[in-house]
Coordinates of C-alpha atoms and ligand atoms in Angstrom, one line a residue:
M116 CA 131.2 68.7 50.0
S117 CA 134.0 68.2 47.5
A118 CA 134.6 64.9 45.8
T119 CA 137.4 62.6 46.7
L120 CA 140.1 62.4 44.0
I121 CA 140.9 59.0 42.7
S122 CA 144.5 59.2 41.7
G123 CA 145.7 57.1 38.8
K124 CA 149.2 58.5 39.4
E125 CA 149.2 57.1 42.9
L126 CA 147.7 53.7 42.0
S127 CA 150.0 53.4 39.0
S128 CA 153.1 53.8 41.1
I129 CA 151.8 51.1 43.5
I130 CA 151.1 48.7 40.7
R131 CA 154.4 49.4 38.9
E132 CA 156.3 48.6 42.0
R133 CA 154.5 45.3 42.3
I134 CA 155.1 44.5 38.6
T135 CA 158.9 45.3 39.0
K136 CA 159.1 42.8 41.9
E137 CA 157.1 40.1 40.1
A138 CA 159.0 40.6 36.8
A139 CA 162.3 40.1 38.6
E140 CA 161.1 36.9 40.3
L141 CA 159.7 35.5 37.1
A142 CA 162.8 36.5 35.1
A143 CA 164.9 34.5 37.6
K144 CA 162.6 31.5 37.3
Y145 CA 162.4 31.5 33.4
G146 CA 165.9 32.9 32.7
K147 CA 164.6 35.8 30.6
Q148 CA 162.9 39.1 30.9
P149 CA 159.3 39.9 29.8
G150 CA 159.7 41.4 26.3
L151 CA 157.4 43.9 24.6
A152 CA 157.6 44.7 20.9
V153 CA 156.3 48.2 20.0
I154 CA 155.7 48.9 16.3
Q155 CA 155.2 52.4 14.9
V156 CA 154.4 53.0 11.3
G157 CA 155.1 56.6 10.0
E158 CA 156.0 59.5 12.1
N159 CA 152.9 60.8 13.7
P160 CA 154.3 63.0 16.6
A161 CA 151.6 62.0 19.1
S162 CA 152.3 58.3 18.4
T163 CA 156.1 58.9 18.8
I164 CA 155.4 60.3 22.3
Y165 CA 153.1 57.4 23.2
V166 CA 155.6 54.8 21.9
N167 CA 158.5 56.4 23.7
N168 CA 156.5 56.5 27.0
K169 CA 155.7 52.8 26.6
K170 CA 159.3 51.9 25.9
K171 CA 160.5 53.9 28.9
A172 CA 157.8 52.4 31.2
C173 CA 159.0 48.9 30.1
E174 CA 162.6 49.6 31.0
Q175 CA 161.6 51.1 34.4
V176 CA 159.9 47.8 35.5
G177 CA 162.7 45.6 34.1
F178 CA 161.1 44.5 30.8
K179 CA 162.9 44.4 27.5
S180 CA 161.4 46.7 24.9
F181 CA 161.9 46.1 21.2
G182 CA 161.2 49.1 19.0
Y183 CA 160.3 48.8 15.3
A184 CA 159.8 51.9 13.2
L185 CA 158.5 51.3 9.7
P186 CA 158.3 54.2 7.2
E187 CA 154.9 55.7 6.3
S188 CA 155.4 54.2 2.8
A189 CA 155.7 50.6 4.2
S190 CA 153.2 48.2 2.7
E191 CA 150.7 46.3 4.8
A192 CA 152.3 43.1 3.7
E193 CA 155.6 44.3 5.2
L194 CA 153.9 45.1 8.5
L195 CA 152.1 41.7 8.6
E196 CA 155.4 39.9 7.9
L197 CA 157.1 41.8 10.8
I198 CA 154.2 40.8 13.1
D199 CA 154.5 37.2 11.9
T200 CA 158.2 37.2 12.9
L201 CA 157.4 38.7 16.3
N202 CA 154.6 36.1 16.9
K203 CA 157.3 33.4 16.6
D204 CA 160.1 35.2 18.6
P205 CA 160.5 33.5 22.0
N206 CA 161.8 36.7 23.5
V207 CA 158.7 38.7 22.6
H208 CA 155.7 38.2 24.9
G209 CA 153.7 41.2 24.0
I210 CA 153.2 42.9 20.6
L211 CA 151.5 46.3 20.1
C212 CA 151.1 48.2 16.9
Q213 CA 150.6 51.9 17.7
L214 CA 147.4 53.2 16.1
P215 CA 146.3 55.0 14.0
L216 CA 148.0 53.3 11.0
P217 CA 148.5 55.0 7.7
K218 CA 145.4 55.1 5.5
H219 CA 146.5 52.5 3.1
M220 CA 146.6 49.9 5.8
D221 CA 143.6 48.0 7.2
E222 CA 143.7 48.2 11.0
F223 CA 141.5 45.2 11.5
S224 CA 143.7 42.9 9.4
V225 CA 146.8 44.1 11.3
I226 CA 145.2 43.5 14.7
C227 CA 144.0 40.1 13.6
K228 CA 147.6 39.1 12.7
I229 CA 148.9 39.5 16.2
A230 CA 148.9 36.2 18.1
P231 CA 146.0 36.5 20.6
E232 CA 148.4 35.4 23.5
K233 CA 150.7 38.3 22.7
D234 CA 147.9 40.9 22.1
V235 CA 148.7 43.0 25.1
D236 CA 146.4 45.8 23.8
G237 CA 143.5 43.4 24.0
F238 CA 142.2 44.4 20.6
H239 CA 142.2 41.0 18.9
P240 CA 138.7 39.6 18.3
V241 CA 139.6 36.5 20.2
N242 CA 140.4 38.5 23.3
K243 CA 137.3 40.8 22.7
G244 CA 135.2 37.6 22.5
L245 CA 136.6 36.1 25.6
L246 CA 136.0 39.3 27.5
S247 CA 132.4 39.4 26.4
I248 CA 131.8 35.9 27.7
G249 CA 133.7 36.6 30.9
K250 CA 136.7 34.3 30.3
D251 CA 140.3 34.9 31.2
C252 CA 141.9 37.0 28.5
L253 CA 144.1 40.0 27.7
V254 CA 141.8 43.0 28.4
S255 CA 142.2 46.4 26.7
C256 CA 144.3 48.6 28.9
T257 CA 142.2 51.7 29.4
P258 CA 139.0 49.9 30.4
K259 CA 141.0 47.6 32.7
G260 CA 142.5 50.7 34.3
C261 CA 139.0 52.2 34.9
V262 CA 137.9 49.2 36.9
E263 CA 141.2 49.0 38.8
L264 CA 140.6 52.7 39.8
L265 CA 137.1 51.9 41.1
K266 CA 138.5 49.0 43.1
Y267 CA 141.3 51.1 44.5
A268 CA 138.7 53.7 45.6
N269 CA 136.7 50.9 47.3
V270 CA 133.7 51.5 45.2
D271 CA 131.2 48.6 45.6
M272 CA 130.0 47.9 42.0
T273 CA 127.6 45.1 42.7
G274 CA 124.0 46.2 41.9
K275 CA 125.0 49.7 41.2
N276 CA 123.7 51.7 38.2
C277 CA 126.6 52.3 35.9
V278 CA 126.2 54.5 32.8
V279 CA 129.0 54.5 30.2
I280 CA 129.0 57.4 27.8
G281 CA 130.6 56.3 24.5
R282 CA 130.5 52.9 22.7
S283 CA 134.0 52.7 21.1
N284 CA 135.6 49.3 20.7
I285 CA 138.7 50.5 22.7
V286 CA 136.9 52.0 25.7
G287 CA 133.1 52.1 25.9
K288 CA 132.2 48.6 24.9
P289 CA 135.0 46.8 26.8
V290 CA 134.4 48.9 30.0
A291 CA 130.7 48.1 29.8
S292 CA 131.6 44.3 29.7
L293 CA 134.0 44.6 32.6
M294 CA 131.4 46.5 34.7
L295 CA 128.8 43.8 33.9
H296 CA 131.3 41.2 35.2
E297 CA 131.6 43.3 38.4
N298 CA 127.8 42.9 38.7
A299 CA 126.9 46.5 38.0
T300 CA 123.7 47.2 36.0
V301 CA 125.1 48.8 32.9
T302 CA 123.7 51.2 30.4
V303 CA 125.7 52.4 27.4
V304 CA 124.7 55.8 25.9
H305 CA 126.1 57.3 22.6
S306 CA 125.5 60.1 20.2
K307 CA 122.1 58.7 19.1
T308 CA 120.8 58.2 22.6
K309 CA 117.7 60.2 23.6
N310 CA 117.3 61.8 27.1
I311 CA 121.0 61.3 27.8
K312 CA 121.1 63.7 30.8
E313 CA 118.2 61.9 32.5
I314 CA 119.9 58.5 32.0
C315 CA 123.2 59.8 33.3
K316 CA 121.4 61.3 36.3
Q317 CA 120.5 57.7 37.4
A318 CA 124.1 56.6 37.5
D319 CA 125.8 55.7 40.7
I320 CA 128.9 55.2 38.6
L321 CA 129.4 57.4 35.5
I322 CA 132.2 56.4 33.0
V323 CA 132.8 59.0 30.4
A324 CA 134.6 58.3 27.1
I325 CA 133.4 60.5 24.3
G326 CA 136.3 62.9 23.4
K327 CA 134.4 66.1 24.0
Q328 CA 136.0 68.5 26.5
G329 CA 133.8 69.4 29.5
F330 CA 130.7 67.6 28.0
V331 CA 129.5 66.3 31.4
T332 CA 128.3 69.1 33.6
K333 CA 126.4 68.9 37.0
D334 CA 123.1 68.4 35.0
Y335 CA 124.3 64.9 34.2
V336 CA 125.4 63.9 37.7
K337 CA 123.4 62.4 40.6
E338 CA 124.4 63.6 44.1
G339 CA 127.1 61.2 45.4
A340 CA 127.9 59.6 42.0
V341 CA 131.4 58.3 41.3
I342 CA 132.9 59.6 38.0
I343 CA 135.6 58.1 35.9
D344 CA 136.7 60.6 33.2
V345 CA 138.5 58.8 30.4
G346 CA 138.7 61.9 28.1
I347 CA 142.0 63.4 27.0
N348 CA 141.4 66.7 25.2
R349 CA 144.3 69.0 24.4
C350 CA 142.9 72.5 24.8
E351 CA 144.0 75.7 23.0
D352 CA 145.8 76.9 26.2
G353 CA 148.0 73.8 25.9
K354 CA 146.4 72.1 28.9
V355 CA 144.9 68.7 28.9
R356 CA 141.3 68.4 30.1
G357 CA 138.8 65.6 30.4
D358 CA 135.3 65.0 29.0
V359 CA 133.9 66.1 32.4
D360 CA 133.6 69.7 33.5
F361 CA 135.6 69.0 36.7
D362 CA 134.9 72.3 38.5
D363 CA 131.1 72.0 37.8
V364 CA 130.7 68.5 39.2
V365 CA 133.2 68.4 42.0
D366 CA 130.7 69.4 44.7
I367 CA 128.1 66.9 43.6
A368 CA 130.1 63.7 42.9
S369 CA 131.5 61.7 45.8
A370 CA 134.6 60.7 44.0
I371 CA 136.2 61.6 40.6
T372 CA 139.3 60.9 38.6
P373 CA 141.3 64.0 37.7
V374 CA 142.6 64.8 34.2
P375 CA 145.5 64.6 33.9
G376 CA 146.6 62.1 36.6
G377 CA 143.5 59.8 36.5
V378 CA 142.8 57.2 33.8
G379 CA 145.8 58.3 31.7
P380 CA 148.7 56.9 33.8
M381 CA 146.7 53.6 34.3
T382 CA 146.6 52.8 30.6
I383 CA 150.4 52.3 30.3
T384 CA 150.4 50.5 33.7
M385 CA 147.8 48.1 32.5
L386 CA 149.9 47.5 29.3
L387 CA 152.8 46.5 31.6
Q388 CA 150.4 44.3 33.6
N389 CA 149.2 42.6 30.4
T390 CA 152.7 42.0 29.2
L391 CA 153.6 40.4 32.6
E392 CA 150.5 38.2 32.4
A393 CA 151.3 37.2 28.8
F394 CA 154.9 36.5 29.8
E395 CA 153.9 34.2 32.6
R396 CA 151.3 32.4 30.5
I397 CA 153.7 31.8 27.6
E398 CA 156.7 30.8 29.6
K399 CA 154.6 28.5 31.8
G400 CA 153.3 26.8 28.7
R401 CA 156.9 26.3 27.4
A402 CA 158.2 24.9 30.7
Ligands
NAP1739 P1 135.7 57.5 19.9 O1 136.1 56.3 19.3 O2 135.7 58.8 19.2 O3 134.2 57.3 20.5 C1 133.5 58.3 21.1 C2 132.2 57.8 21.5 O4 131.5 58.9 22.1 C3 131.3 57.2 20.4 O5 130.7 56.0 20.8 C4 130.3 58.3 20.2 O6 129.0 57.9 19.8 C5 130.2 58.9 21.6 N1 129.8 60.3 21.5 C6 130.3 61.3 20.8 N2 129.6 62.5 21.0 C7 128.6 62.2 21.8 C8 127.6 62.9 22.4 N3 127.4 64.2 22.1 N4 126.7 62.3 23.2 C9 126.9 61.0 23.5 N5 127.9 60.2 23.0 C10 128.7 60.8 22.2 O7 136.5 57.8 21.2 P2 137.4 56.9 22.2 O8 138.5 56.3 21.5 O9 136.5 55.9 22.9 O10 137.9 57.9 23.2 C11 137.1 58.7 24.0 C12 137.9 59.7 24.8 O11 138.8 59.0 25.7 C13 138.9 60.6 24.0 O12 139.0 61.9 24.6 C14 140.2 59.9 24.0 O13 141.3 60.8 23.8 C15 140.2 59.3 25.4 N6 141.0 58.1 25.6 C16 141.8 58.2 26.7 C17 142.6 57.1 26.9 C18 143.5 57.1 28.1 O14 144.5 56.5 28.2 N7 143.1 57.9 29.2 C19 142.6 56.0 26.1 C20 141.7 56.0 25.0 C21 140.9 57.1 24.8 P3 128.7 57.2 18.4 O15 129.2 55.8 18.5 O16 127.2 57.2 18.3 O17 129.4 58.0 17.4

């Protein structure tokens, strides 16, 4: 039996349609559009693609996007000053600073400068802390997208064994917190974990975020498991592939996200969702 595909492309388009409608209603109510400020420092080509995609997505759902391009040579103080200005700007509801930053800048200081209520990437320690104690907050986009995909696929998470491969601050740890809040029994494995295959084989839900193409083969997968593949690996043949060997596991898993077209499209969609949530919260507070 072949696994059901969980399409992030399909879910993204449903959510973006809803966001467009809600944004228009809220814009009429508050007399302004949700505004997202996107800061890029330097000219990393991959970052330029991501930044342009985010700006385009904003405009498609009726948000305002404000682009700021600082040269590679900009100082950290200049960047912090820009963030300070955006924190105070009433037309800006979300601020994101495209990572990675040039080496002479301290990422953590920059993230900490963004006002938590405008931190639509969910990277600020205030939002990370709120997430870990299960309080309402802006949740990092990729992990939020993973859980939305599981809900869309009608996967019952309560009491299920969920194994997360990878413990990064942007994917592994926050997705583990979210899955705990969904009442799954969560295990996080990483590069120092022993018996990784055996642990993964216990998983009803396997979430893979390690950055190693085709790492997860059928030896890691229990019959009927649901797999969320977060990996984005650009291969020598120019194609993008996930961290899961799709062809190897497709007959064992019950459902799986494809790469591309799975978690990837959800990340920008959740950024739009976070911007809308920030807009509503900020404008409600002003009213
Ligand atoms: P990361 O910061 O490099 O973290 C990778 C994690 O995987 C680390 O915790 C590492 O363990 C673990 N790991 C590495 N090799 C391993 C091994 N052999 N066995 C077990 N664990 C291992 O990566 P990330 O930022 O979380 O990203 C992971 C993947 O997701 C990448 O392909 C990235 O491109 C993709 N991604 C996709 C999106 C999206 O929008 N779809 C968003 C973000 C990231 P240690 O901690 O022990 O080193």
